[in-house]
Coordinates of C-alpha atoms in Angstrom, one line a residue:
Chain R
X291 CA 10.0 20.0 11.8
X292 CA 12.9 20.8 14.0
X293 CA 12.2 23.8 15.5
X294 CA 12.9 23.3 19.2
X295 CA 16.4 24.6 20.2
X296 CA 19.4 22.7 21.3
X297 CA 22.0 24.8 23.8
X298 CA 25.0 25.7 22.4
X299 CA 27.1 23.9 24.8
X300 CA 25.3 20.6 24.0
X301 CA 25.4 21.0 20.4
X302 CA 29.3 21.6 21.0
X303 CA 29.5 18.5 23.1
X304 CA 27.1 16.0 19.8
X305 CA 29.8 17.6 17.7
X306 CA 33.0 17.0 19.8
X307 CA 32.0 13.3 20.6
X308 CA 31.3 12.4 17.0
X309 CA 34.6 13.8 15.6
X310 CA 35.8 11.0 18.2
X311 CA 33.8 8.4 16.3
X312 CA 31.1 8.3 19.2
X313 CA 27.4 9.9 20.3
X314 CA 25.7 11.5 23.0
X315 CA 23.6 8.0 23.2
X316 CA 26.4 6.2 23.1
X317 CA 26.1 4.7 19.8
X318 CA 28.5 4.3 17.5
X319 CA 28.6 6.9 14.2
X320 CA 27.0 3.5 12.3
X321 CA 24.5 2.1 14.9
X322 CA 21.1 2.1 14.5
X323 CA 18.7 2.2 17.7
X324 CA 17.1 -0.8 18.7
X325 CA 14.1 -1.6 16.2
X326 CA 11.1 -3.2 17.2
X327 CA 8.9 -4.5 15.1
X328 CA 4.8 -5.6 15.6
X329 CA 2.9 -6.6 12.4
X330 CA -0.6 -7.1 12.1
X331 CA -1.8 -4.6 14.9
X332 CA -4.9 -3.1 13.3
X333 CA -7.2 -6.0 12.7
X334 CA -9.7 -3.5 9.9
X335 CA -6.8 -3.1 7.9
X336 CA -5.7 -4.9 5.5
X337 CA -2.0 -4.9 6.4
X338 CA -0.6 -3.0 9.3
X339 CA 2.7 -2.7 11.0
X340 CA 4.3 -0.5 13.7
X341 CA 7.7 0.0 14.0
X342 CA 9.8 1.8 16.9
X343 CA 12.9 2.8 16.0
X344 CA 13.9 3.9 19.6
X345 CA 11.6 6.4 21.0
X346 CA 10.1 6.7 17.3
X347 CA 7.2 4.9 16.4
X348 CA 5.2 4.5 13.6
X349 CA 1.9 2.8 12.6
X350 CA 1.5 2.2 8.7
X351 CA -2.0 0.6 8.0
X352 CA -2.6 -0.7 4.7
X353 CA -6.1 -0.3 2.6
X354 CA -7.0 -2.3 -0.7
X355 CA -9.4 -0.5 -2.7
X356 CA -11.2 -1.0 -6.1
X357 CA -10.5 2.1 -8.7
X358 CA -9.5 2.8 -12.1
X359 CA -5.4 2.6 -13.8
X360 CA -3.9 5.1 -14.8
X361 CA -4.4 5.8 -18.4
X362 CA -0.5 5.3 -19.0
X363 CA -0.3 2.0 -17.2
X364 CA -4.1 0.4 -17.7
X365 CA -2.4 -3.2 -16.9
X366 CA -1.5 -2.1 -13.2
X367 CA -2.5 -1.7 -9.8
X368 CA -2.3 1.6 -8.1
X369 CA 0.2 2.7 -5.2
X370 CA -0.4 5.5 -3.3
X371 CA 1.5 6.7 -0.1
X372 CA 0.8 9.4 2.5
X373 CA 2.5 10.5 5.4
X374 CA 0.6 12.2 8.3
X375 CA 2.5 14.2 10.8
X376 CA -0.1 13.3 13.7
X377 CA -0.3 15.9 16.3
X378 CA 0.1 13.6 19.6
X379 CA 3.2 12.7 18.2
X380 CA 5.4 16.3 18.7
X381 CA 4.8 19.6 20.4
X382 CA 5.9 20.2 16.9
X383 CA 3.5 18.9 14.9
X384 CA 0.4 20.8 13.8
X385 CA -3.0 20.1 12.5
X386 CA -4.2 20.6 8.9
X387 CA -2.9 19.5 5.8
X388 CA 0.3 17.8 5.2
X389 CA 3.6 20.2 4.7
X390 CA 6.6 19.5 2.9
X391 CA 7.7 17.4 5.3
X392 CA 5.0 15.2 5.9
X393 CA 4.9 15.2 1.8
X394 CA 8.6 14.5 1.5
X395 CA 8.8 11.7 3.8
X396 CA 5.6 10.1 1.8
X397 CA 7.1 10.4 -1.7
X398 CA 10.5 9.0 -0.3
X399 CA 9.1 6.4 1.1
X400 CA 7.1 5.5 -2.1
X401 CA 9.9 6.3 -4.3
X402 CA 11.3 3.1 -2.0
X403 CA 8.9 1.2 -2.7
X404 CA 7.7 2.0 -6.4
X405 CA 11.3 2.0 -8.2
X406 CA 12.2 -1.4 -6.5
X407 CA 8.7 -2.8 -8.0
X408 CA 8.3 -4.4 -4.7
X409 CA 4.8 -5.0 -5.2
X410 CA 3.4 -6.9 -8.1
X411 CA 1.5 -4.1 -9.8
X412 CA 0.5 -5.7 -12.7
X413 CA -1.3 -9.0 -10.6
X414 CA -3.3 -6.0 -8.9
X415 CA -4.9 -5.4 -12.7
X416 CA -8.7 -7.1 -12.7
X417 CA -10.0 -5.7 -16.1
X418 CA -7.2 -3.8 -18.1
X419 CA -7.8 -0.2 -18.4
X420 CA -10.8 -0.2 -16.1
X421 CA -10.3 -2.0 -13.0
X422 CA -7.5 -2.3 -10.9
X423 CA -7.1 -2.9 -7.1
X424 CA -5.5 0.5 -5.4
X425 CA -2.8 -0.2 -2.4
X426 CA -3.4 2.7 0.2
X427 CA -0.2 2.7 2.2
X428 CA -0.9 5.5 5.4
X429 CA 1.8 6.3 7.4
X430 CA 1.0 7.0 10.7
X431 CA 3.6 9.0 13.3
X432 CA 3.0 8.5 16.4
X433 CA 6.2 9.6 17.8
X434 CA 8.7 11.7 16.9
X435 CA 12.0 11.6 18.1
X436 CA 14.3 11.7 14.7
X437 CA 14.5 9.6 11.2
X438 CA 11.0 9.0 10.7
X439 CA 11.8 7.7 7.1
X440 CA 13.7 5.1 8.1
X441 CA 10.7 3.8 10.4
X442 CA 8.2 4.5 7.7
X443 CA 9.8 2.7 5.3
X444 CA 10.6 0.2 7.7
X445 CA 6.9 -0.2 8.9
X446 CA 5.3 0.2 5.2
X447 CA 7.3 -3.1 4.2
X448 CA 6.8 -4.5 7.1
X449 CA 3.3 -3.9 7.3
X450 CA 3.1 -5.3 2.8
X451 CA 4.2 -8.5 3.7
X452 CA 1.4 -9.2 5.6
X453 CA -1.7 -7.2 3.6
X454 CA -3.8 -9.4 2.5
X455 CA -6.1 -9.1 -0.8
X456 CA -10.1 -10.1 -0.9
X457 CA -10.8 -12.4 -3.1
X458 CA -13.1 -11.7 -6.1
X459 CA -14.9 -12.4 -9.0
X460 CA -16.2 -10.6 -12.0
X461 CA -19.7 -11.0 -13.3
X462 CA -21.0 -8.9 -15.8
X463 CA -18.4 -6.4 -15.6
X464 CA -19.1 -6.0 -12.1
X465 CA -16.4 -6.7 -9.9
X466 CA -17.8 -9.2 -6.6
X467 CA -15.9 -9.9 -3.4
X468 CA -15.8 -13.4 -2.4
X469 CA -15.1 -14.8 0.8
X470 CA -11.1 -15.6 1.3
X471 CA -8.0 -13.7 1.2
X472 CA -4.5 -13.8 -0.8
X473 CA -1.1 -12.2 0.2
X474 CA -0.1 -9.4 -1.7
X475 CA 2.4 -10.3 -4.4
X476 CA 5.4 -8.7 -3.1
X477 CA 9.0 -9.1 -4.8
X478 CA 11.6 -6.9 -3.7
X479 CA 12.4 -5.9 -0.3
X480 CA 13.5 -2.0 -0.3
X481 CA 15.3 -0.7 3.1
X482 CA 15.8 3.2 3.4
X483 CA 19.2 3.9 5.4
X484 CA 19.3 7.3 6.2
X485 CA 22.7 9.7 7.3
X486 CA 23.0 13.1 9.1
X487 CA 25.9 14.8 8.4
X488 CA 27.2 16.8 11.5
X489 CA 30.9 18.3 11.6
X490 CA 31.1 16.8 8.5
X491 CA 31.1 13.6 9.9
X492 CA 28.3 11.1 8.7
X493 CA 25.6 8.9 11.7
X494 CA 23.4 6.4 10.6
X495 CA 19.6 6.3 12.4
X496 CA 20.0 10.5 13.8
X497 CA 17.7 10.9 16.3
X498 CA 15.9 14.3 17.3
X499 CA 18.5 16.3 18.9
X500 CA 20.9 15.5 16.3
X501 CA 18.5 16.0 13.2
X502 CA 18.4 19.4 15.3
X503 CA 21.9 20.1 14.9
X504 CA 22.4 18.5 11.9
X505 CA 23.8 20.2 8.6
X506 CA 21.9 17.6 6.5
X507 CA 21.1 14.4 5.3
X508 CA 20.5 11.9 3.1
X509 CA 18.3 8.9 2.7
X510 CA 19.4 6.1 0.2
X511 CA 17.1 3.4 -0.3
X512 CA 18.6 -0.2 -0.6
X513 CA 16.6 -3.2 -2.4
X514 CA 17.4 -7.0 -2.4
X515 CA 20.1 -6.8 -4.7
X516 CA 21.9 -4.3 -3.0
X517 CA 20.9 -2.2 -5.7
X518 CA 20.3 1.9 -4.8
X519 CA 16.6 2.3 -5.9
X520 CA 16.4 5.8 -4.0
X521 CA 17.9 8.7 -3.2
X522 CA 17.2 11.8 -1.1
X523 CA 18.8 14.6 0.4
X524 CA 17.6 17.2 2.5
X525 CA 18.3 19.7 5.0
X526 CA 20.4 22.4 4.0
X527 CA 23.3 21.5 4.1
X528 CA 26.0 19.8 1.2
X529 CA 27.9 16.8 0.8
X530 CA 31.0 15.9 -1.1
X531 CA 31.4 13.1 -3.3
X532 CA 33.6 11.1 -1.2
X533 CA 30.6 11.0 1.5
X534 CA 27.8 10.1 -0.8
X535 CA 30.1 7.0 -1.7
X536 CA 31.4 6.3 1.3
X537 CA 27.4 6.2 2.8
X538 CA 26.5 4.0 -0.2
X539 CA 28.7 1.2 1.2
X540 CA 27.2 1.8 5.2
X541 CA 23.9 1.9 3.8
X542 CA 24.5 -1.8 1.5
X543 CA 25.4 -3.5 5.2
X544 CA 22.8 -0.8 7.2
X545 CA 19.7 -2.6 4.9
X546 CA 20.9 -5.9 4.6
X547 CA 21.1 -5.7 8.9
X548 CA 17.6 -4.5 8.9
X549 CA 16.0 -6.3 6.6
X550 CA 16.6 -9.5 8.6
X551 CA 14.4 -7.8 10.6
X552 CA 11.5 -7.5 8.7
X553 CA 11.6 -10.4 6.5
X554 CA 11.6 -14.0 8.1
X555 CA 12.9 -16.6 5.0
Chain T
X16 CA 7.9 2.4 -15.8
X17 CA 9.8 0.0 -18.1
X18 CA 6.7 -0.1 -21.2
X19 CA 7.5 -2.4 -24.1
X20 CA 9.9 -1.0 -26.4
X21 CA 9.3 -1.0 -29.5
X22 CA 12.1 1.4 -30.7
X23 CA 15.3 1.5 -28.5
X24 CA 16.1 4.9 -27.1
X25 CA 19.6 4.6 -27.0
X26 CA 21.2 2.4 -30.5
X27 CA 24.1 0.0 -30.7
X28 CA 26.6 2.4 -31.6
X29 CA 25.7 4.6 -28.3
X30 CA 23.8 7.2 -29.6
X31 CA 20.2 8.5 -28.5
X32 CA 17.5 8.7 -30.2
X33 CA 17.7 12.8 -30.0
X34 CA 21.0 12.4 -31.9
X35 CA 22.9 12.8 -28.8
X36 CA 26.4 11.3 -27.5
X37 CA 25.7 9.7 -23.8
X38 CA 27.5 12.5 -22.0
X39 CA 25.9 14.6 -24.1
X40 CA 24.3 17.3 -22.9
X41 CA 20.9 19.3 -24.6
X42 CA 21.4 23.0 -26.5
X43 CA 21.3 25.1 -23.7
X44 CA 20.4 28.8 -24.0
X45 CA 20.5 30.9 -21.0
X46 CA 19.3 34.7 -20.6
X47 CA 19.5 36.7 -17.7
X48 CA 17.7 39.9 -16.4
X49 CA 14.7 39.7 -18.6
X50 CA 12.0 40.5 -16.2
X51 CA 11.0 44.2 -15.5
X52 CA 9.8 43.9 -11.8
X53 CA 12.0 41.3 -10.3
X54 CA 15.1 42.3 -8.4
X55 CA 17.0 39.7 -10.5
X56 CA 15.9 36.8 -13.2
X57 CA 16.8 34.4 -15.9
X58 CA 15.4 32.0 -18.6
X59 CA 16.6 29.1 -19.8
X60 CA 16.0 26.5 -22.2
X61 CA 17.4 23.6 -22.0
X62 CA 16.2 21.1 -25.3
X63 CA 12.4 21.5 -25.2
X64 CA 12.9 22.7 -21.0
X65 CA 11.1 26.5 -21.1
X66 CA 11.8 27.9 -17.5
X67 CA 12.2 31.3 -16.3
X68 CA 12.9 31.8 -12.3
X69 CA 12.3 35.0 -10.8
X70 CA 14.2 36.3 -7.2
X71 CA 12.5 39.2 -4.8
X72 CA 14.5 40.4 -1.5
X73 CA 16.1 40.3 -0.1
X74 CA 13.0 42.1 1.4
X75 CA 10.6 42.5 4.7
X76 CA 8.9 39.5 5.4
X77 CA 5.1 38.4 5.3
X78 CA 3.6 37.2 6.8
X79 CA 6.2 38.6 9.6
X80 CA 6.2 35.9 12.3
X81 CA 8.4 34.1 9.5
X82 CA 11.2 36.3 9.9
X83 CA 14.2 34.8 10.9
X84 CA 16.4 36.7 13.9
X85 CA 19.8 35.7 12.7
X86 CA 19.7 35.1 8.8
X87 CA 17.0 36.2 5.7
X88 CA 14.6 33.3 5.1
X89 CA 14.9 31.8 1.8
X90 CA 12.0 30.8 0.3
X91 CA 11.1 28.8 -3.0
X92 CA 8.3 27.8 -5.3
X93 CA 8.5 25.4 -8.0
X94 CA 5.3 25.9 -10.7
X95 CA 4.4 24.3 -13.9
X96 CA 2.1 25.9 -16.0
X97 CA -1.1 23.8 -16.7
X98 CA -0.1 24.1 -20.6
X99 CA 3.6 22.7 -19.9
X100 CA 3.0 18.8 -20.4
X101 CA 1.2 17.0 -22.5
X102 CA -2.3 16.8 -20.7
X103 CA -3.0 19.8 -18.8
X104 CA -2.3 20.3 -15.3
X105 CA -4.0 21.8 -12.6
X106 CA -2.5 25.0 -11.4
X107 CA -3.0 23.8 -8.1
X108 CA 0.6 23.3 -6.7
X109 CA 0.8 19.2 -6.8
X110 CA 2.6 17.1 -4.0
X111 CA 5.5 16.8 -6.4
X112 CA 5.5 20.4 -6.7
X113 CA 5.7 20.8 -3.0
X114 CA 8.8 18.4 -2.5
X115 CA 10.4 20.1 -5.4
X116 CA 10.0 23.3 -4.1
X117 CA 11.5 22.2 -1.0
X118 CA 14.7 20.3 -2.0
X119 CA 15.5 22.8 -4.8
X120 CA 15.4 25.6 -1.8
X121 CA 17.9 23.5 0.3
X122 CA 20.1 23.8 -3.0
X123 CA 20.3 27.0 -2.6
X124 CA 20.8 27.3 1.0
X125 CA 24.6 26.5 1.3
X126 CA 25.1 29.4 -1.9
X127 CA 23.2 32.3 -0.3
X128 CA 24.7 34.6 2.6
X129 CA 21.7 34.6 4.0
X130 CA 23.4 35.6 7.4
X131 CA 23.7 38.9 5.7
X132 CA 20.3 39.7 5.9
X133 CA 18.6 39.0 8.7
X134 CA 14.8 39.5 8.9
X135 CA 14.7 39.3 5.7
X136 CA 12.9 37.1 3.3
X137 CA 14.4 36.2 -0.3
X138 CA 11.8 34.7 -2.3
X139 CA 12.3 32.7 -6.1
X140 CA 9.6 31.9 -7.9
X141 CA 10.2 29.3 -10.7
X142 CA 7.8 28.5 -13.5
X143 CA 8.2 25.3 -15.9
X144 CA 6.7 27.4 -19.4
X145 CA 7.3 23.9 -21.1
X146 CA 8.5 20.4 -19.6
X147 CA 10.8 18.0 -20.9
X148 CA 12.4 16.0 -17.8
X149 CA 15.2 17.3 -16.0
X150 CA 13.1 20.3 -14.6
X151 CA 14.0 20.6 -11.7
X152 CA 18.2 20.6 -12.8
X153 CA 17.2 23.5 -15.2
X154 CA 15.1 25.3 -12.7
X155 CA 18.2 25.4 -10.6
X156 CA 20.2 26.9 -13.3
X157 CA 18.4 29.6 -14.1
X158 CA 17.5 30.5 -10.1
X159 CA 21.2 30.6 -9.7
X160 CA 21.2 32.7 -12.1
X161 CA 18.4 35.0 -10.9
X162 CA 20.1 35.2 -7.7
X163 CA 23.3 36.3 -9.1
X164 CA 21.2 38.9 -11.1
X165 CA 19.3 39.9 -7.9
X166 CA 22.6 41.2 -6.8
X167 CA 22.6 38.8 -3.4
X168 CA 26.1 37.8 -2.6
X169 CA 26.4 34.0 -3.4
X170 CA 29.5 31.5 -2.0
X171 CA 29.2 30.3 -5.4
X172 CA 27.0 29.3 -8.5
X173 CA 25.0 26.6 -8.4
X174 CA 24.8 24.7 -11.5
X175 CA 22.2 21.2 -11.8
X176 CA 22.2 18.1 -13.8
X177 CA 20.9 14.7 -14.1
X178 CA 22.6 11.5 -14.8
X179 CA 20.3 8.4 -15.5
X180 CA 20.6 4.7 -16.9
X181 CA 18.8 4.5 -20.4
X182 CA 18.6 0.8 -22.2
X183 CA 21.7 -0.3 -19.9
X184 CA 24.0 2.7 -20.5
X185 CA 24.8 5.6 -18.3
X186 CA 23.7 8.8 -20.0
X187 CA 23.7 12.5 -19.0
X188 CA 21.0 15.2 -18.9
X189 CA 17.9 12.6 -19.5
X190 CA 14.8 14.2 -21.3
X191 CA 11.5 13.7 -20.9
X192 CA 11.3 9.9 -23.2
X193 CA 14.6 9.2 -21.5
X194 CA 13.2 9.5 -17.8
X195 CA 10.1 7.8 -18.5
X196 CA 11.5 4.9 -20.6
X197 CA 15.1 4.3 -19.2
X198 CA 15.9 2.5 -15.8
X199 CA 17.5 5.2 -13.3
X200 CA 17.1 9.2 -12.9
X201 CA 19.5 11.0 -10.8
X202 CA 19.4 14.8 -10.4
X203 CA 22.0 16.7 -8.7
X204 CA 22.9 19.9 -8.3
X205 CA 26.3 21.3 -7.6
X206 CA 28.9 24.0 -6.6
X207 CA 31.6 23.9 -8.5
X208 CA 34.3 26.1 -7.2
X209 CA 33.7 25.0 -3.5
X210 CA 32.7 21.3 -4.5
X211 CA 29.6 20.7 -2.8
X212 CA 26.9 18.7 -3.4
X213 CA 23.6 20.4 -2.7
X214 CA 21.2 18.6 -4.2
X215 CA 21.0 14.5 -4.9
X216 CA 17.8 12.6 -5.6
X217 CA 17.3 9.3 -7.5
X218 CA 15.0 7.4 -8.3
X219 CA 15.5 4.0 -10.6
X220 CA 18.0 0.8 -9.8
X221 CA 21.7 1.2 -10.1
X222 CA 25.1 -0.9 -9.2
X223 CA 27.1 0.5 -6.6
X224 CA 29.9 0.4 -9.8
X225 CA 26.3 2.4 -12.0
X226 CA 25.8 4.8 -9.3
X227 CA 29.3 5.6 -9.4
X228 CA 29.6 6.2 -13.0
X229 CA 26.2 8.2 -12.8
X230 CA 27.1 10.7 -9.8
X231 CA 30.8 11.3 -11.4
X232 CA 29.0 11.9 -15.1
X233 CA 26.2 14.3 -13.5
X234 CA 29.0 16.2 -12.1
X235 CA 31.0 16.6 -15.1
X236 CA 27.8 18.1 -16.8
X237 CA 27.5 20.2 -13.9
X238 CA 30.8 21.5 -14.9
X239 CA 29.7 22.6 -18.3
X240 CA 26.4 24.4 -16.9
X241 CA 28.6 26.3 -14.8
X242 CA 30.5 27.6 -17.5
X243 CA 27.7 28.3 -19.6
X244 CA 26.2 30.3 -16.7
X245 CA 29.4 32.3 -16.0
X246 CA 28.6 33.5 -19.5
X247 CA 25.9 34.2 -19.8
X248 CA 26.3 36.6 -16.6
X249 CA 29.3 37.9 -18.4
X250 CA 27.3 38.6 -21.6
X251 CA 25.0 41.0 -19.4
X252 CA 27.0 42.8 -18.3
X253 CA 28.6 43.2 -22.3
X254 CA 25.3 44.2 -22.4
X255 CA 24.9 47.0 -20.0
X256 CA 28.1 48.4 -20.6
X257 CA 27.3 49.0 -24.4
X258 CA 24.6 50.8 -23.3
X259 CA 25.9 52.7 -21.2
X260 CA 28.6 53.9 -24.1
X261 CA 25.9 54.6 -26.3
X262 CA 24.6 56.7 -23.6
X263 CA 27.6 58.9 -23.5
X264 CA 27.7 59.1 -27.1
X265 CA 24.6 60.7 -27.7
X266 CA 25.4 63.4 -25.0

């Protein structure tokens, strides 16, 4: 994903400037860029949010289906979550199938989601075992320019609290739509805060040229609580302990910043 | 996902339902260089965990517009065979596959001198035999080890373990009813002599004070692992060397 090359002397100068506690965009190491935040933006969906996170942007649209549990879990609705690395967004980006990235960034950002049980699975259960209503969350890059998980996840909450469910009925088995819609039951709020470690130094939000020059990161997925609910690293890099707990804390304040964003009490 | 319990997995006086201590880790049994083609491989089981990891290169590349100018391209793949879990899975590598595959290859990437060998390609292939959670921690084991056999020139071991929360307690090296039933998994994967961290996923809720505890237990198993690997590389070599004497005996 991060092909394109960044000179030498720059690289030199990202490095230099954030051993002084300071970035090439003039951030500090635990700023994020500014987020904006537009719900509701495709009208067939039945939730739908995009998110810019400085020059990244995101769509996530949200689709409610009708389809069976899973045989280990016949009282609950189904999640599912993919990422597409849309070609428009990056001379980097290609056609065809999702790659490990675009995989990774979809299972991070339903790891997020699942293991904070933000959604109500089990009111998404019709008839136990057989029907159940199926949450299609799509995320949708638009543009790339660094941390697209922390968009993603940004937009795919975002976008949650304002899906809306068909009504329904069932007749005979059969499973009707009725005119009328419901919120989705949503109970936890899950913020992924992401870090790029670069001369060993750790920046919230990286954007592309310094996920370019990065040694690697780590995504760490906050819920209401303040609880961790997920965890990530990637890139090839390593951290030390002393990082990993010293990013816990920045993420805690990071997500609680951010999810003022997102969800108006 | 939290089912009803019926049966606690881990009991009042804090042991599991395996019979295990909470920092506790499974029998481990670790054999290296016990493929015939490979350039280097190892087997471990780890409780009911059946893995052997395989390591070619370093070697030319294919296809070659992969090859790296400055360093050997590490590559990985993570497989379970369809008859390693309880209902059979397709051989088709899975999305879960694919991330694995990819985070376990970024836990090697800070052990290998790959700047040694440019244009190369060094290729591990893992495959799960038989599952019992925490595959991806004993994957890494054995790979490390399969390296090492390979003869490539490693900053250091890399040994992996999970931590988790299990009925409220912090436990280490979770198996399969412990991931599924218990509240947090944590895998991570670890360089002992050079104390990095080259691996760290979680999924699960924990306290900052939990997540503490978890990380600091994960790493002490770590610690064991690598032990048990330095061995078993040892024991190889025991191995060879007899051989060798038995050689010279017979002439």
């Amino acid at each position: 994903m991060t092909s394109p090359v960044v000179a030498r002397m720059k690289q030199k100068r990202m490095a230099d400037l954030i051993s002084l506690g300071k970035r090439l965009d003039e951030r500090g190491l635990t700023d994020y860029r500014e987020a904006q935040i537009e719900i509701g933006v495709i009208e067939k969906a039945e939730g739908s949010a995009r998110v810019r996170l400085g020059k990244t942007e995101v769509l996530v649209g949200i689709k409610i289906g009708l389809g069976e549990p899973f045989s280990d879990v016949p009282n609950q609705g189904v999640l599912t979550v993919n990422a597409e690395l849309v070609p428009l967004a990056s001379p980097t980006f290609e056609p065809g199938p999702p790659g490990e990235d675009a995989i990774e960034l979809a299972r991070v950002v339903d790891r997020g989601i699942r293991e904070s049980k933000a959604i109500d699975l089990e009111k998404l259960c019709i008839t136990p075992g057989k029907k159940v209503f199926i949450v299609f969350i799509d995320l949708y890059v638009l543009n790339y320019d660094g941390n697209l998980i922390d968009a993603s996840a940004l937009a795919a909450l975002a976008a949650l609290l304002n899906t809306k469910v068909f009504n329904y009925e069932v007749k005979e088995g059969e499973v009707q739509i009725k005119p009328g819609y419901k919120s989705l039951p949503i109970r936890n709020y899950p913020i992924a805060v992401t870090f790029a470690k670069i001369n060993d130094k750790l920046v919230v939000d990286p954007c592309l040229e310094e996920e370019q020059v990065m040694e690697t990161r780590l995504t760490m997925t906050i819920e209401k609580d303040e609880k961790v609910c997920a965890l990530q690293k990637s890139g090839k890099g390593y951290f030390r302990i002393q990082q990993i707990l010293e990013a816990a804390k920045i993420a805690r304040q990071k997500a609680a910043e951010l999810r003022k964003l997102v969800v108006k009490k | 996902m939290p089912k009803k319990k019926v049966k606690k997995v881990v009991n009042k006086e804090n042991i599991r339902h395996d019979g295990r201590k909470l920092s506790e880790l499974r029998p481990i049994k670790l054999e290296v260089g016990i493929l015939g083609n490979a350039d280097g491989s190892a087997y471990i089981e780890q409780g009911k965990n059946k893995i052997l990891a395989g390591v070619y290169g370093p070697k030319e590349v294919h296809p070659k517009h992969l090859a790296l100018p400055d360093r050997s391209r590490l590559r990985c793949r993570y497989h379970m065979a369809p008859f390693s879990v309880q209902e059979r899975k397709s051989p088709a590598p899975s999305r879960r596959d694919i991330e694995l595959s990819k985070v376990i290859r970024e836990a090697f990437e800070p052990s290998v001198f790959t700047e040694y060998y440019p244009k190369t390609s060094i290729d591990i292939f893992i495959e799960v035999l038989q599952a019992d959670g925490g595959t991806r921690c004993a994957s890494i084991t054995a790979a490390s080890l399969a390296l090492a056999d390979a003869g490539i020139p490693l900053r250091d071991l890399v040994s992996a373990c999970a931590a988790g929360k299990v009925d409220g307690r912090i436990v280490l090296d979770l198996n399969d009813k412990e991931d599924k039933e218990g509240e947090a998994d944590l895998p991570l994967a670890y360089m002992s002599n050079l104390n990095a961290i080259t691996l760290l996923q979680m999924d699960g809720m924990l306290t900052s004070e939990e997540f503490e505890q978890a990380i600091n237990l994960a790493l002490e198993g770590c610690n064991q692992i690598y032990q048990l690997q330095k061995e078993a590389l040892k024991a190889k070599y025991v191995e060879v060397k007899e051989t060798m004497n038995e050689g010279a005996d017979e002439q």
